[in-house]
XYZ file of C-alpha atoms in Angstrom:
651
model
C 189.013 47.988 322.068
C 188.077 47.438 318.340
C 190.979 46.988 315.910
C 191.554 49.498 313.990
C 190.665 49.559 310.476
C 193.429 51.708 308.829
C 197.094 52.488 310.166
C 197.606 55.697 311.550
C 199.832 57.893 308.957
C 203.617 57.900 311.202
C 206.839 59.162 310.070
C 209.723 56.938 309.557
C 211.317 57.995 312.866
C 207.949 56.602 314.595
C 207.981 53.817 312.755
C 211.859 52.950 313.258
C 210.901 53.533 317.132
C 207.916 51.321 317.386
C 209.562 48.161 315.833
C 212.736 48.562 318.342
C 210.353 48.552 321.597
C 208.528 46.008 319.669
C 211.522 43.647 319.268
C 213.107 44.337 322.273
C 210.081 43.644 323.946
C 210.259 40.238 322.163
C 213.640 39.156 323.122
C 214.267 40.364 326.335
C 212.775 37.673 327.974
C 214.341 35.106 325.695
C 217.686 36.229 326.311
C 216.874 36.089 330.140
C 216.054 32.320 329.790
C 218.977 31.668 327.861
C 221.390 33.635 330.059
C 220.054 31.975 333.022
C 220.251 28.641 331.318
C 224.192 28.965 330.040
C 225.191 30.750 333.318
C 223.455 31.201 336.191
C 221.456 27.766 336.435
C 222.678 26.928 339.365
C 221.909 30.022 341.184
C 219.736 30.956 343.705
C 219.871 35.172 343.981
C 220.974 36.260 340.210
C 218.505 33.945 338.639
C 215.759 35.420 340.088
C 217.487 38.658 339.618
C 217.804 38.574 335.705
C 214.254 37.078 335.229
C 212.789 40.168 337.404
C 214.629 42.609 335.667
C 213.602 41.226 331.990
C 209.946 41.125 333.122
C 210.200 45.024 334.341
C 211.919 45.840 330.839
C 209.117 44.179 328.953
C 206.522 46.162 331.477
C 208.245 49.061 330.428
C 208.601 48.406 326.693
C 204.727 47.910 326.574
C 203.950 50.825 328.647
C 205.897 52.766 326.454
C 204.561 51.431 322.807
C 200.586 51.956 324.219
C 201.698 55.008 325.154
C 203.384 56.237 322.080
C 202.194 53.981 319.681
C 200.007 54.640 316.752
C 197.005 52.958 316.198
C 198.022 50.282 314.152
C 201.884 49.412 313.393
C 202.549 45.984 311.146
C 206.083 44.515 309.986
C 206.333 41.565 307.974
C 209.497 39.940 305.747
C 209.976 36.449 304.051
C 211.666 34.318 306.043
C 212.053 31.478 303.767
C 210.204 30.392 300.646
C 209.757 26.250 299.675
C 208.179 26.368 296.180
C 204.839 27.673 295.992
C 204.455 27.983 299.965
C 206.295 31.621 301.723
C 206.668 31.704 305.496
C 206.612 35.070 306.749
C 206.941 36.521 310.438
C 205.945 40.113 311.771
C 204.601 42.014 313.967
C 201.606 43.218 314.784
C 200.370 45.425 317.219
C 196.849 47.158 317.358
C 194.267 47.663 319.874
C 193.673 44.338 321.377
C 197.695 43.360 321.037
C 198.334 46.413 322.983
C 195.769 45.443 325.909
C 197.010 41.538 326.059
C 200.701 42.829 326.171
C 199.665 45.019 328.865
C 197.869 41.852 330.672
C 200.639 39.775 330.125
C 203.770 42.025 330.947
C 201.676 43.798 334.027
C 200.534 40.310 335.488
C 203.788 38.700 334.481
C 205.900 40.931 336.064
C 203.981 41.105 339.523
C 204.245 37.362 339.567
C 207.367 37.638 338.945
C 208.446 39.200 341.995
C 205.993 37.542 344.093
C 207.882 34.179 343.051
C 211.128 35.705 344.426
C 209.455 35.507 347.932
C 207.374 32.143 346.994
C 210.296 29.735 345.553
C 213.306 31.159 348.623
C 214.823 27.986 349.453
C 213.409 25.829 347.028
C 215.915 23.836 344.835
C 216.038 24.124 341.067
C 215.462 27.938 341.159
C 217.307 28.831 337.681
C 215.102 26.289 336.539
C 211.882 27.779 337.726
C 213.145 31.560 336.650
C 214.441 29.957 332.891
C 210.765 28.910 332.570
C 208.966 32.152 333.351
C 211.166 34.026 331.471
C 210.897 31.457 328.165
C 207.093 30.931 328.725
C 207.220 35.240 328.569
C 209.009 35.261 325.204
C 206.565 32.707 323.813
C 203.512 34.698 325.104
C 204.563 37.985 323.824
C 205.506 36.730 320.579
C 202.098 35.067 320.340
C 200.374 38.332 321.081
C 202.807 40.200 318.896
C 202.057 37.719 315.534
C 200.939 39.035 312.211
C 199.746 35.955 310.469
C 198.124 32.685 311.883
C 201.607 30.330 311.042
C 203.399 32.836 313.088
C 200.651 32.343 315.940
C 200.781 29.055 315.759
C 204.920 28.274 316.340
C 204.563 30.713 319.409
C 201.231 28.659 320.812
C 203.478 25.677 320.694
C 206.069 27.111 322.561
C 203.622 28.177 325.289
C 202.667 25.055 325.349
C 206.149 23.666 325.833
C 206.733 25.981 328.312
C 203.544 25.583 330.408
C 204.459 21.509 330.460
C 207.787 22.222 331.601
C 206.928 24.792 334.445
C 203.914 22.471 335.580
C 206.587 20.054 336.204
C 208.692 21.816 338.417
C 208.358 19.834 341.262
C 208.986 16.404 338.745
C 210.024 14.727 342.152
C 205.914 14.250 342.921
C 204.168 12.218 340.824
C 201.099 14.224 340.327
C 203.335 16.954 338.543
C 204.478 14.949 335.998
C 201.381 12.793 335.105
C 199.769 16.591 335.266
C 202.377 18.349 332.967
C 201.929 14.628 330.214
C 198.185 15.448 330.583
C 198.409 19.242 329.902
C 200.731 18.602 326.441
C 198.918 15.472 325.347
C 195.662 16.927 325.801
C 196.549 20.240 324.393
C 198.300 18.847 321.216
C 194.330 17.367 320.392
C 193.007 20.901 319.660
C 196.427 21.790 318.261
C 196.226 19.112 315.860
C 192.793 20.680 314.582
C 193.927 24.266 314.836
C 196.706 23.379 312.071
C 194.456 21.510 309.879
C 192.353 24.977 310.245
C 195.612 26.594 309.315
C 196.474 24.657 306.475
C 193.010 25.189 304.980
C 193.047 28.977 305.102
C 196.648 29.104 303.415
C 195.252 26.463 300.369
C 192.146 28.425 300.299
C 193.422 31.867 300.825
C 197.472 31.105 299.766
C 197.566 33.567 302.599
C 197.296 33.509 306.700
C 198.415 36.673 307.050
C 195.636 38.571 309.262
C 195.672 42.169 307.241
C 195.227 40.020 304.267
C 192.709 37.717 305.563
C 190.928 40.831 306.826
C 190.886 42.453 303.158
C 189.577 39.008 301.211
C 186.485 38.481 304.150
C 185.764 42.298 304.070
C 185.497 41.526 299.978
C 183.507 38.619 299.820
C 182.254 37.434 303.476
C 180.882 34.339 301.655
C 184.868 32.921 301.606
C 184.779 32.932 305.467
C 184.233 28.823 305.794
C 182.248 27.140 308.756
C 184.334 24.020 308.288
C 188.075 26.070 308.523
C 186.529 27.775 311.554
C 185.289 24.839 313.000
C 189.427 23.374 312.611
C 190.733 26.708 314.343
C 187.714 26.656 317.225
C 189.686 23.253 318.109
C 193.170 25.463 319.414
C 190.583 27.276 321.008
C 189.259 24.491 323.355
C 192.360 23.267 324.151
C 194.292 26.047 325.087
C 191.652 27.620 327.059
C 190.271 24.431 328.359
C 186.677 24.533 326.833
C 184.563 21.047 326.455
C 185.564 18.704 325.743
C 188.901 19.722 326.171
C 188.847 20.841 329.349
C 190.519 17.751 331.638
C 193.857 19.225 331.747
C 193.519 22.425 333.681
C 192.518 21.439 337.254
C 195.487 18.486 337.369
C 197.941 21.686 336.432
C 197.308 22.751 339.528
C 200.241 20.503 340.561
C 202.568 23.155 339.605
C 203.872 25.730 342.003
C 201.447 28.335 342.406
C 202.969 31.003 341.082
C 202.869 29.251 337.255
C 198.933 28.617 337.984
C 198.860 32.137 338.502
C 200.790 33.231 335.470
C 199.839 30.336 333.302
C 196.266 28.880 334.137
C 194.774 32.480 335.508
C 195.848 35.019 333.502
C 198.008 34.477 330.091
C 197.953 31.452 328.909
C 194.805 30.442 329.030
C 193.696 33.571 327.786
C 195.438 32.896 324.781
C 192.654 31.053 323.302
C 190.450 33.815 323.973
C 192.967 36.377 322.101
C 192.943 33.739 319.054
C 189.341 34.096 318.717
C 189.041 37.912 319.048
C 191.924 37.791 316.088
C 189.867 35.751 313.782
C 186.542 37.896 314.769
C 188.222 40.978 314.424
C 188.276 40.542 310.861
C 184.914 38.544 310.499
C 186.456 35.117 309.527
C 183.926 32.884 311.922
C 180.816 32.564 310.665
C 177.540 32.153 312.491
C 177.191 28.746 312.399
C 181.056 28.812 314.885
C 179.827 31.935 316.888
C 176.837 29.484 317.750
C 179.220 26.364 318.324
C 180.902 28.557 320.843
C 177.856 30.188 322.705
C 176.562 26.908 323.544
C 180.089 25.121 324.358
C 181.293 27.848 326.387
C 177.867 28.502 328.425
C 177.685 25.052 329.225
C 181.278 25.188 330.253
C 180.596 27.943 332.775
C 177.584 26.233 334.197
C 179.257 23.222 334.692
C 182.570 24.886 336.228
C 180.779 26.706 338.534
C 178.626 23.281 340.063
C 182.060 21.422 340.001
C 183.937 23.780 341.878
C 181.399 23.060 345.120
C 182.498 19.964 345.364
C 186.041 20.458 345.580
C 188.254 20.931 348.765
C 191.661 21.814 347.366
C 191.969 25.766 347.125
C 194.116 25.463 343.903
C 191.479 23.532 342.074
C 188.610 25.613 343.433
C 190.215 28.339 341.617
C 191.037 25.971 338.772
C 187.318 25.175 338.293
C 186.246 29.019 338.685
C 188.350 29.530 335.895
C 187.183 27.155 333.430
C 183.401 28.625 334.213
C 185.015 32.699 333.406
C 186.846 31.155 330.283
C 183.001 29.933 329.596
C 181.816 33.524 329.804
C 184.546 34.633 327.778
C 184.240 32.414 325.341
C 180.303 33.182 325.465
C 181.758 36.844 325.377
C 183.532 36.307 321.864
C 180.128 34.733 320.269
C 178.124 37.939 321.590
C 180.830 40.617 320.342
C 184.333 40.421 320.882
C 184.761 43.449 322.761
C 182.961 41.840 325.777
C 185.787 38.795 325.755
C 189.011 41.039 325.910
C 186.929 43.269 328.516
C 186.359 40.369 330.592
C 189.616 39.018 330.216
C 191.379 42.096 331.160
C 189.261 42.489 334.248
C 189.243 38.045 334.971
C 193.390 38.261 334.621
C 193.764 40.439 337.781
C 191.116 39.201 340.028
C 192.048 35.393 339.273
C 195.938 36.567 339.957
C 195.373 38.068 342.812
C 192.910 35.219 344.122
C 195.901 32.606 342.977
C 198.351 34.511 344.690
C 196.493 34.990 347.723
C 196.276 30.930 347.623
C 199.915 30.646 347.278
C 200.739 33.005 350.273
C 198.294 31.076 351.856
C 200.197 27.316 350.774
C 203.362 28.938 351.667
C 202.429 30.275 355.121
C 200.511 26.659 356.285
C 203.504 24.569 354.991
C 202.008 23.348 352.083
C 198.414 22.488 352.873
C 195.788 23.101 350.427
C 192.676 21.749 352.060
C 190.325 24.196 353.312
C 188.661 22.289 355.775
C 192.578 22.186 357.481
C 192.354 25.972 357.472
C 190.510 28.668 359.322
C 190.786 31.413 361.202
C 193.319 33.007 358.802
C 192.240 36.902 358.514
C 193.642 37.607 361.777
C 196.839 36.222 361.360
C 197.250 37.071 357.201
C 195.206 40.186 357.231
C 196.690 41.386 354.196
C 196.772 38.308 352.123
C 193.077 38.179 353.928
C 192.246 41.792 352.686
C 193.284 41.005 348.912
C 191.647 38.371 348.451
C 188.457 39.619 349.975
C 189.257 42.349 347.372
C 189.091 39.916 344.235
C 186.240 38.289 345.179
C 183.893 40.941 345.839
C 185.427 41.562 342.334
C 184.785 37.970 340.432
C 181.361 38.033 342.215
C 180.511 41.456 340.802
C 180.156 43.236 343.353
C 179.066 46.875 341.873
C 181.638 49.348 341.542
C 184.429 46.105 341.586
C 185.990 45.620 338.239
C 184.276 42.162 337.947
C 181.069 43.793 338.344
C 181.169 45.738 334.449
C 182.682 42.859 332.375
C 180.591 40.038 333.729
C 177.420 41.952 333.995
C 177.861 43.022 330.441
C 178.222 39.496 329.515
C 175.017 38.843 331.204
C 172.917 41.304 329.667
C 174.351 41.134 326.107
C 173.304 37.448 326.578
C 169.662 38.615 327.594
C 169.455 40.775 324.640
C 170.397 37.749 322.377
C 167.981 35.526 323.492
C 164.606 38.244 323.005
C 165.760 37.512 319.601
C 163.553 34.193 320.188
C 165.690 31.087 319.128
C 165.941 28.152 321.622
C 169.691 28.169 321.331
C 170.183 31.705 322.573
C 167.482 31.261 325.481
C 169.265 28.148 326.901
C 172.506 30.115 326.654
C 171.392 32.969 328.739
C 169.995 30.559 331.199
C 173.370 28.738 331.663
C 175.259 31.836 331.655
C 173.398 33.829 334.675
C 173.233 30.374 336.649
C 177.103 30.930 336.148
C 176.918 34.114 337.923
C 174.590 33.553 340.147
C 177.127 29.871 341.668
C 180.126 32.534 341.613
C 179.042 34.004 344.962
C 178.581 30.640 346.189
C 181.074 28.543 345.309
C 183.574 31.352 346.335
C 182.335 32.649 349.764
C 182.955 28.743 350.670
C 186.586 29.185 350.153
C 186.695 32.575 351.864
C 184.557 31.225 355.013
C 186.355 28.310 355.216
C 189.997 29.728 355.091
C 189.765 32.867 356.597
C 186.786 32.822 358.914
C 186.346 31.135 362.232
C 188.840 29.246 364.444
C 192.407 27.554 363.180
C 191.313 23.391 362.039
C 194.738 22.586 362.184
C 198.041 23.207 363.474
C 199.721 24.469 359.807
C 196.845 26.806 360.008
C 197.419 27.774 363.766
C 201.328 28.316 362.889
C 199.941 30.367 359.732
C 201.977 34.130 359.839
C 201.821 37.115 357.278
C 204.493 36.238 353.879
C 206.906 38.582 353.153
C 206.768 41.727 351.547
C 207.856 40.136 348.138
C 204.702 38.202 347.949
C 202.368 40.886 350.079
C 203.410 43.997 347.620
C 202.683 42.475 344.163
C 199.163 41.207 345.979
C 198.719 44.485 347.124
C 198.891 46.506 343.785
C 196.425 43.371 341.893
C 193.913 43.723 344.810
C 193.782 47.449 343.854
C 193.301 47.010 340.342
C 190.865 44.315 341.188
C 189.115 46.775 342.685
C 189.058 49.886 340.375
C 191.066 48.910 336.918
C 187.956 48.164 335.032
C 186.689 51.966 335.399
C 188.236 53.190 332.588
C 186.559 50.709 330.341
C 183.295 51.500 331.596
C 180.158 53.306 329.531
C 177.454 54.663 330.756
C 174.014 52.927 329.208
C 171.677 56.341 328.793
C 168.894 55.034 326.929
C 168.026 52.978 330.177
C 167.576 56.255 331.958
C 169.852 56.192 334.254
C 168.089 55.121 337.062
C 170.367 52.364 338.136
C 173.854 53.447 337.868
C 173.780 53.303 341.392
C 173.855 49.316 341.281
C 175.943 49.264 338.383
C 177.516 52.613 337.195
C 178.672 51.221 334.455
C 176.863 46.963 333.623
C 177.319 47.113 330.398
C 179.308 48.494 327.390
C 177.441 50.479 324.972
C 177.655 47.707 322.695
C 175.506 45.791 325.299
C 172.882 48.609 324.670
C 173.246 48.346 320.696
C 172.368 44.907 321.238
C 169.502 45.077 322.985
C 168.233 47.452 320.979
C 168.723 45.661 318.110
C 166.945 42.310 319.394
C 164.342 43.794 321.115
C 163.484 47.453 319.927
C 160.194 47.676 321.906
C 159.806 49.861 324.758
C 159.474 46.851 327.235
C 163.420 46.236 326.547
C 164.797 48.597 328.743
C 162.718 47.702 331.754
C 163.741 44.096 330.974
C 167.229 44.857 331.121
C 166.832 46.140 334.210
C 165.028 43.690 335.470
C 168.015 41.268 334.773
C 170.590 43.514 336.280
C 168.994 43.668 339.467
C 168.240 40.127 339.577
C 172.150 39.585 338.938
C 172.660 41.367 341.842
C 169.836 39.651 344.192
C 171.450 36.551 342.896
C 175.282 38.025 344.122
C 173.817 38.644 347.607
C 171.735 35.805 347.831
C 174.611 33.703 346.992
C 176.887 35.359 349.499
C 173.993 34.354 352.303
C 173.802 30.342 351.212
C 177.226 30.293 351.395
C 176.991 31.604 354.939
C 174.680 29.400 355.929
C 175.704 26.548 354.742
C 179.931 27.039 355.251
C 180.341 29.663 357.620
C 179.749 28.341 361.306
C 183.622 26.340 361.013
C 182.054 23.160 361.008
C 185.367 21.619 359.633
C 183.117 19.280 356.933
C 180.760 19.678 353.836
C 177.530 19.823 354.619
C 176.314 18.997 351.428
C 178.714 16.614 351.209
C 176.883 14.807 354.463
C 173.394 15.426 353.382
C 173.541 14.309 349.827
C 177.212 12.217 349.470
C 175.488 11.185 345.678
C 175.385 14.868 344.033
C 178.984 15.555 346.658
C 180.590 13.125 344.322
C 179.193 13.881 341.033
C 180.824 17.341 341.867
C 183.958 16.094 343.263
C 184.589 14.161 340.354
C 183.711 16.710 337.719
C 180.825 14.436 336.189
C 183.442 11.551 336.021
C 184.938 13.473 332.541
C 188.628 11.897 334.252
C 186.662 7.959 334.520
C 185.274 8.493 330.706
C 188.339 9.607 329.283
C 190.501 7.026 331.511
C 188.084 4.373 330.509
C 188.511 5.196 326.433
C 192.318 5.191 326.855
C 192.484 2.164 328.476
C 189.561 0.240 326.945
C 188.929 1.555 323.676
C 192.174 3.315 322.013
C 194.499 1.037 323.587
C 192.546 -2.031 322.213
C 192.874 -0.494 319.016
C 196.342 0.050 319.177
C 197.157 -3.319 320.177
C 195.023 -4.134 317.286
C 196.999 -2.462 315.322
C 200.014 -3.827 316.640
C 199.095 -7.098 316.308
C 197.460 -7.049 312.804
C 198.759 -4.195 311.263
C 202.143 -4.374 312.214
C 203.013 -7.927 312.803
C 200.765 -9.478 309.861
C 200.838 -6.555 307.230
C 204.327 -4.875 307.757
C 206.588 -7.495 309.489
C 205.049 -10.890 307.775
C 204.204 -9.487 304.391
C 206.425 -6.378 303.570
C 209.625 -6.920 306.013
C 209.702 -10.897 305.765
C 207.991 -11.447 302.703
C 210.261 -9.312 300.858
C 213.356 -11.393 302.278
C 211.568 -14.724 300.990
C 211.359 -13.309 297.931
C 214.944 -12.540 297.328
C 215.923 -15.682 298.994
C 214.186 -17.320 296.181
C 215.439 -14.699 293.509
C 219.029 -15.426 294.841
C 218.909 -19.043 294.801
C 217.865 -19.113 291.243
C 220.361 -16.782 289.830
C 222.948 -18.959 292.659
C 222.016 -22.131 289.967
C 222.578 -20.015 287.063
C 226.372 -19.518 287.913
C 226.978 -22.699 289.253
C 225.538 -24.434 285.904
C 227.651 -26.406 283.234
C 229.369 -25.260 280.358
C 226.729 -26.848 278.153
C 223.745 -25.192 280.042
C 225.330 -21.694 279.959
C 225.620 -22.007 276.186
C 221.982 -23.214 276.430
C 220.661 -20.102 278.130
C 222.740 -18.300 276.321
C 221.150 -19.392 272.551
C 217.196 -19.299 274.532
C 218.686 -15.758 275.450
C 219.491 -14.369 271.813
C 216.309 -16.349 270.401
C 214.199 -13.968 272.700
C 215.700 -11.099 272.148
C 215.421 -11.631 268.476
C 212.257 -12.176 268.900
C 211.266 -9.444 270.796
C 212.935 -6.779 267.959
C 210.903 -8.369 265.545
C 207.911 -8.093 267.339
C 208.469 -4.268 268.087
């Protein structure tokens, strides 16, 4: 999954070929949105129908340039030029372009036709379709950038998109406050990103990543702390890292197809991607690899305890996702490989898991509460099936795709930390109490919702969705289950004896790692030690959450026990009350403060009406001037010449 250091020699025939897929793969969804837009808005069968279709063409356009591609392909002209300052676009398309498109275009299309089935009926359907198809341009061309300015007009436009798909249902008021939160919030790390931005193109006169690549490969001393520090920023907003992170469960107001597409597997993602990018080519330094171990792990501790506490299914899966963004983003401080392995294996387990929730919402008219649900394999066995599927995979399960990506976060993480330092043994801790909640806080959903008796009548009503939404659920279970296999390496130097638990735990970067941090002999029986206590902790976790949520009891227990920690966890450690508290208290003080002083005293007093005061006076002196006698005009008119006189003599 490592970039590539030199292009592969092509002819010009190749090369010709590779920028048409390229570009068509680029604007085929944007001409979708627009046609849709201009046209067919107010349609409820060709809408879908033209979104579908451009989805499959961009499948098929990325299927066909991994395929045939060579290992590195890069375009770039001028598009304009304002003094010293060019702006360039490209393309670029390597290793880890080539397996985000494939996340991006496979996922997007399968959601895709799944929302065919999900949004029948609904009003505003061009709408909805316009969106998924805009918010695919914007992602591909993201993936698809060659230089960080590039990157940076396309993560806006994601971000545009996202707000306006979140808001599909603008007739609810949670949609829109969610869709203000998710732009205003996200615009914070933005803001910081382009600052980052703007420092590497002053420092560098270039953002171009071959470029970039060449001048850190050079002199690695260029490669700031303080410009990566300003990038890390796009980072924690779009992927919803602390303190950032407050936007992502309130998008779970959107239809659950976009939480699928946007909030599970692509956008979110994105920030990951970003970071890969800028590690690819060694521009974060150690001091922002260590920012983001510790951020991240703490993220995916925290997301894991929050998502107990939560009775929505949407936001359960909303939480689990911040805590896998944690271990990706932990992923991207150990080696970048690990974060686009577990993002590739976290985008079809989390889409098949949102899915399953929306055939779920769809099929119980709307409810989301899991203690209103129950008894649901019988009647949804293959909604009930799938998502079975995908958790045994996000739970790691061995021999489940989830089960190679996250355990080779876990162990690269152990290998770290025998280095010694304090920072890298707290981050291993937080990251394997991570794993060790997934089991937990995701056999509650599954005993709750598909276990037991019918709690209500929505649930009791609850039927099998169509095969629109069954089929696309069907094909993500199945690469839940196996699609990480061909990613997988065999660690030899730990003899072998446990491929039976894990065939394949780890990447053999995991193993360079831990024989680089701890070359004694005790290492590899260490390692295994860990693995095996992963998987205790998987099983054991599988048994609380049996005990404690699978007997149907229709409540929390923990939530009647101790109602204290229930509400700490319900409220996400009151981040929403902080934040709420310094809009309202603190920066809205300040702005009336500014309004008051600044404004009305500086501007409005001084500048707007002190300027007017002054010409008033000004105008009534010169008004006495001309309306003067004779005699005083030829008064002013000798004290005039005098001075004049008197100031060409002086000079």
């Amino acid at each position: 999954m490592q970039t590539p250091s030199r292009p592969k020699t092509s002819t010009r025939w190749e090369t010709d070929d590779m920028e048409a897929k390229l570009t068509f793969l680029l604007l085929a969804p944007l001409f979708s949105a627009a046609a849709i837009v201009l046209f067919f808005r107010s349609g409820r069968r060709l809408p879908a129908f033209i979104s579908v279709a451009s989805a499959g063409l961009c499948l098929a356009a990325a299927v066909s340039a991994m395929v045939s591609g060579a290992g590195l392909y890069k375009s770039s002209f001028e598009l304009f030029k304002l003094g010293g300052f060019s702006f360039n676009t490209g393309l670029l398309f390597d290793a880890a372009a080539a397996n985000m498109l494939f996340v991006v275009c496979f996922v997007g299309f399968l959601i895709h036709v799944f929302s065919v089935g999900y949004t029948d009926g609904e009003e505003s359907r061009g709408r909805f379709f316009a969106g998924m198809s805009f918010f695919m341009f914007s992602m591909t061309g993201l993936v698809l950038s060659s230089n960080l300015f590039m990157m940076f007009v396309f993560w806006e436009l994601v971000g545009f998109s996202s707000y306006a798909l979140i808001a599909q249902y603008s007739s609810t008021e949670a949609a829109k406050a969610a869709s203000k939160k998710a732009f205003i919030v996200n615009r914070v790390g933005d803001f910081g990103f382009l600052l980052g931005i703007i420092f590497c193109w002053s420092a560098f006169g270039t953002t171009d990543f071959s470029e970039l690549a060449k001048i850190v490969e050079a002199d690695p001393a260029k490669a700031s702390t303080g410009m990566g520090m300003l990038l890390l920023c796009g980072f924690l907003g779009k992927s919803a890292q602390f303190p950032l992170q407050v936007w992502l469960p309130d998008a779970m107001a959107g239809p659950t197809p976009v939480s699928a597409l946007i909030h599970a597997a692509t956008m979110v993602a994105a920030g990951v991607f970003m970071m890969v990018r800028l590690c690819s080519f060694g521009f974060l330094t150690p001091a922002v690899l260590d920012a983001v171990l510790i951020l991240c792990s703490l993220m995916a501790f925290c997301a894991g305890l929050w998502a107990l506490g939560q009775t929505d299914i949407k936001k359960i899966l909303a939480y689990s996702t911040l805590a896998h963004l944690g271990l990706m983003g932990a992923g991207v401080a150990l080696g970048y490989d690990l974060a686009m392995y577990h993002l590739t294996t976290h985008a079809f387990f989390k889409a098949t898991l949102f899915l399953a929730a929306g055939s779920i919402i769809h099929a119980c008219a709307h409810e989301q509460d899991i203690y209103k649900m129950g008894g649901l394999f019988r009647r949804m066995p293959a909604t009930s099936v799938a998502a079975l599927v995908a958790a045994f995979s996000i739970i790691a399960v061995p021999y489940f795709s989830g089960n190679y990506s996250k355990e080779a976060i876990v162990l690269a993480s152990y290998a770290r930390s025998a280095s010694g330092a304090l920072l890298d043994k707290v981050s291993f801790w937080l990251v394997f109490a991570a794993a060790a909640l997934t089991p937990i806080y995701m056999f509650r959903l599954f005993f709750n919702v598909f276990c037991g008796t019918p709690r209500s009548e929505s649930a009791e009503k609850a039927r099998e969705s169509s095969l629109w939404m069954t089929l696309p659920l069907a094909v993500l279970a199945a690469y839940s289950a196996v699609g990480a296999w061909s990613y997988a390496y065999d660690l030899e130097w730990l003899g072998g004896k446990w491929d039976f638990l894990m065939p394949a735990a780890a990447t053999k970067f995991v193993g360079g790692l831990l024989k680089l941090h701890s070359p004694s002999p005790d290492s590899a029986e260490a390692a295994r030690f860990v693995a095996g206590a992963a998987l205790v902790c998987t099983f054991a976790g599988v048994g609380i959450a049996y005990v404690l949520y699978g007997r149907n009891r229709g409540y929390d227990p923990v939530r009647k026990r101790l109602p204290l920690v229930y509400g700490i966890l319900e409220k996400h450690g009151w981040f929403d009350c902080v934040y709420g508290w310094y809009v309202a208290k603190v920066q809205q003080r300040v702005a009336v403060f500014l309004a008051t002083f600044a404004d009305l005293l500086f501007i409005e007093m001084l500048c707007v009406r002190g300027s007017g005061v002054v010409c008033a006076v000004v105008g009534h002196g010169v008004k006495k001037l001309h309306a003067c006698s004779c005699n005083s005009q030829v008064k002013w008119l000798v004290f005039g010449a005098i001075l004049l006189f008197a100031l060409v003599f002086a000079s």
